[in-house]
Amino acid sequence: MEIIGDISVSKIEVVDGRTGKRHSITEKEKIKQFNQLLNAREYSEFEEHEKIKGYI
């Protein structure tokens, strides 16, 4: 399963939940590496997932 697929991505932004600091990636090569990293992992759906209790 591909996370991003064939769509065009120009920017990836990640927010630190503890501090609110934003980290951005705009370089095409870095975005490609990030996409490859996500797609290299195996993901599965939890059958019995706990309800959300708060947030970070």
XYZ file of N, CA and C in Angstrom:
168
model
N 0.844 -1.177 0.000
C 0.000 0.000 0.000
C 0.887 1.237 0.000
N 0.641 2.139 -0.903
C 1.396 3.385 -0.931
C 0.660 4.442 -0.129
N 1.403 5.200 0.664
C 0.804 6.245 1.480
C 0.459 7.470 0.630
N 1.404 7.937 -0.155
C 1.184 9.157 -0.925
C 0.718 8.853 -2.343
N 1.232 7.802 -2.966
C 0.819 7.444 -4.314
C 1.440 8.330 -5.367
N 0.692 8.588 -6.442
C 1.219 9.315 -7.595
C 0.887 10.800 -7.588
N 0.404 11.322 -6.491
C 0.069 12.746 -6.462
C 1.330 13.593 -6.371
N 1.231 14.841 -6.762
C 2.359 15.756 -6.724
C 2.416 16.433 -5.357
N 3.546 16.335 -4.689
C 3.729 16.933 -3.370
C 4.807 18.003 -3.480
N 4.493 19.233 -3.055
C 5.469 20.312 -3.136
C 6.004 20.703 -1.764
N 5.299 20.280 -0.701
C 5.741 20.648 0.644
C 5.195 19.642 1.650
N 6.047 19.271 2.601
C 5.632 18.428 3.720
C 5.880 19.244 4.979
N 4.871 19.325 5.820
C 5.004 20.089 7.057
C 4.597 19.204 8.231
N 5.476 19.161 9.239
C 5.237 18.366 10.435
C 5.215 19.319 11.617
N 4.235 19.134 12.507
C 4.106 20.003 13.674
C 4.435 19.198 14.925
N 5.354 19.719 15.743
C 5.698 19.106 17.027
C 4.522 19.342 17.975
N 3.886 18.273 18.415
C 2.710 18.383 19.270
C 2.984 18.975 20.632
N 4.206 18.905 21.106
C 4.535 19.444 22.424
C 4.814 20.937 22.396
N 5.499 21.395 21.357
C 5.909 22.800 21.310
C 5.161 23.619 20.264
N 4.531 22.958 19.299
C 3.844 23.663 18.220
C 4.778 24.121 17.114
N 6.067 23.810 17.243
C 7.055 24.212 16.237
C 6.810 23.439 14.939
N 6.871 24.151 13.816
C 6.639 23.547 12.506
C 7.962 23.267 11.806
N 8.046 22.110 11.175
C 9.216 21.706 10.404
C 8.735 21.461 8.971
N 9.339 22.133 8.006
C 8.900 22.028 6.616
C 9.991 21.434 5.737
N 9.558 20.663 4.735
C 10.447 20.114 3.714
C 9.895 20.579 2.379
N 10.727 21.262 1.579
C 10.285 21.735 0.264
C 11.188 21.259 -0.870
N 12.334 20.678 -0.544
C 13.258 20.199 -1.570
C 12.718 18.910 -2.185
N 12.670 18.851 -3.509
C 12.083 17.701 -4.200
C 12.752 16.388 -3.825
N 14.082 16.384 -3.719
C 14.810 15.147 -3.393
C 14.473 14.677 -1.981
N 14.360 15.608 -1.039
C 14.027 15.249 0.351
C 12.591 14.722 0.441
N 11.672 15.320 -0.332
C 10.282 14.853 -0.351
C 10.233 13.440 -0.915
N 11.019 13.173 -1.959
C 11.082 11.839 -2.559
C 11.606 10.818 -1.542
N 12.642 11.188 -0.788
C 13.196 10.300 0.243
C 12.173 10.041 1.344
N 11.443 11.075 1.762
C 10.413 10.938 2.795
C 9.318 9.986 2.317
N 8.893 10.138 1.067
C 7.880 9.267 0.486
C 8.360 7.813 0.457
N 9.605 7.596 0.060
C 10.169 6.245 0.025
C 10.230 5.636 1.417
N 10.562 6.453 2.402
C 10.607 5.991 3.782
C 9.228 5.531 4.251
N 8.198 6.322 3.963
C 6.832 5.950 4.348
C 6.383 4.670 3.660
N 6.692 4.551 2.368
C 6.242 3.391 1.600
C 7.045 2.129 1.898
N 8.219 2.257 2.496
C 9.042 1.093 2.817
C 8.518 0.360 4.054
N 7.731 1.048 4.867
C 7.193 0.457 6.091
C 5.939 -0.351 5.790
N 5.630 -1.304 6.647
C 4.398 -2.073 6.503
C 3.401 -1.565 7.530
N 2.205 -1.248 7.070
C 1.173 -0.713 7.941
C 0.008 -1.684 8.001
N -0.599 -1.765 9.162
C -1.784 -2.601 9.291
C -2.809 -1.893 10.170
N -4.065 -2.250 9.961
C -5.150 -1.613 10.696
C -5.388 -2.371 11.997
N -5.575 -1.619 13.084
C -5.895 -2.242 14.359
C -7.349 -2.682 14.347
N -7.605 -3.902 14.827
C -8.985 -4.370 14.888
C -9.700 -3.787 16.097
N -9.023 -3.762 17.234
C -9.630 -3.250 18.457
C -8.813 -2.054 18.942
N -9.105 -0.892 18.419
C -8.358 0.309 18.763
C -9.079 1.047 19.876
N -8.307 1.517 20.879
C -8.895 2.285 21.979
C -9.454 3.602 21.470
N -10.498 4.100 22.132
C -10.993 5.431 21.790
C -9.944 6.448 22.179
N -9.915 7.569 21.485
C -8.928 8.618 21.738
C -9.198 9.240 23.109
N -8.115 9.384 23.880
C -8.198 9.979 25.217
C -7.262 11.175 25.256
N -7.749 12.350 24.863
C -6.911 13.532 24.871
C -6.079 13.646 23.621
N -5.078 14.515 23.677
C -4.226 14.755 22.517
C -2.909 15.355 22.982
N -1.956 15.387 22.072
C -0.669 16.019 22.352
C -0.538 17.207 21.432
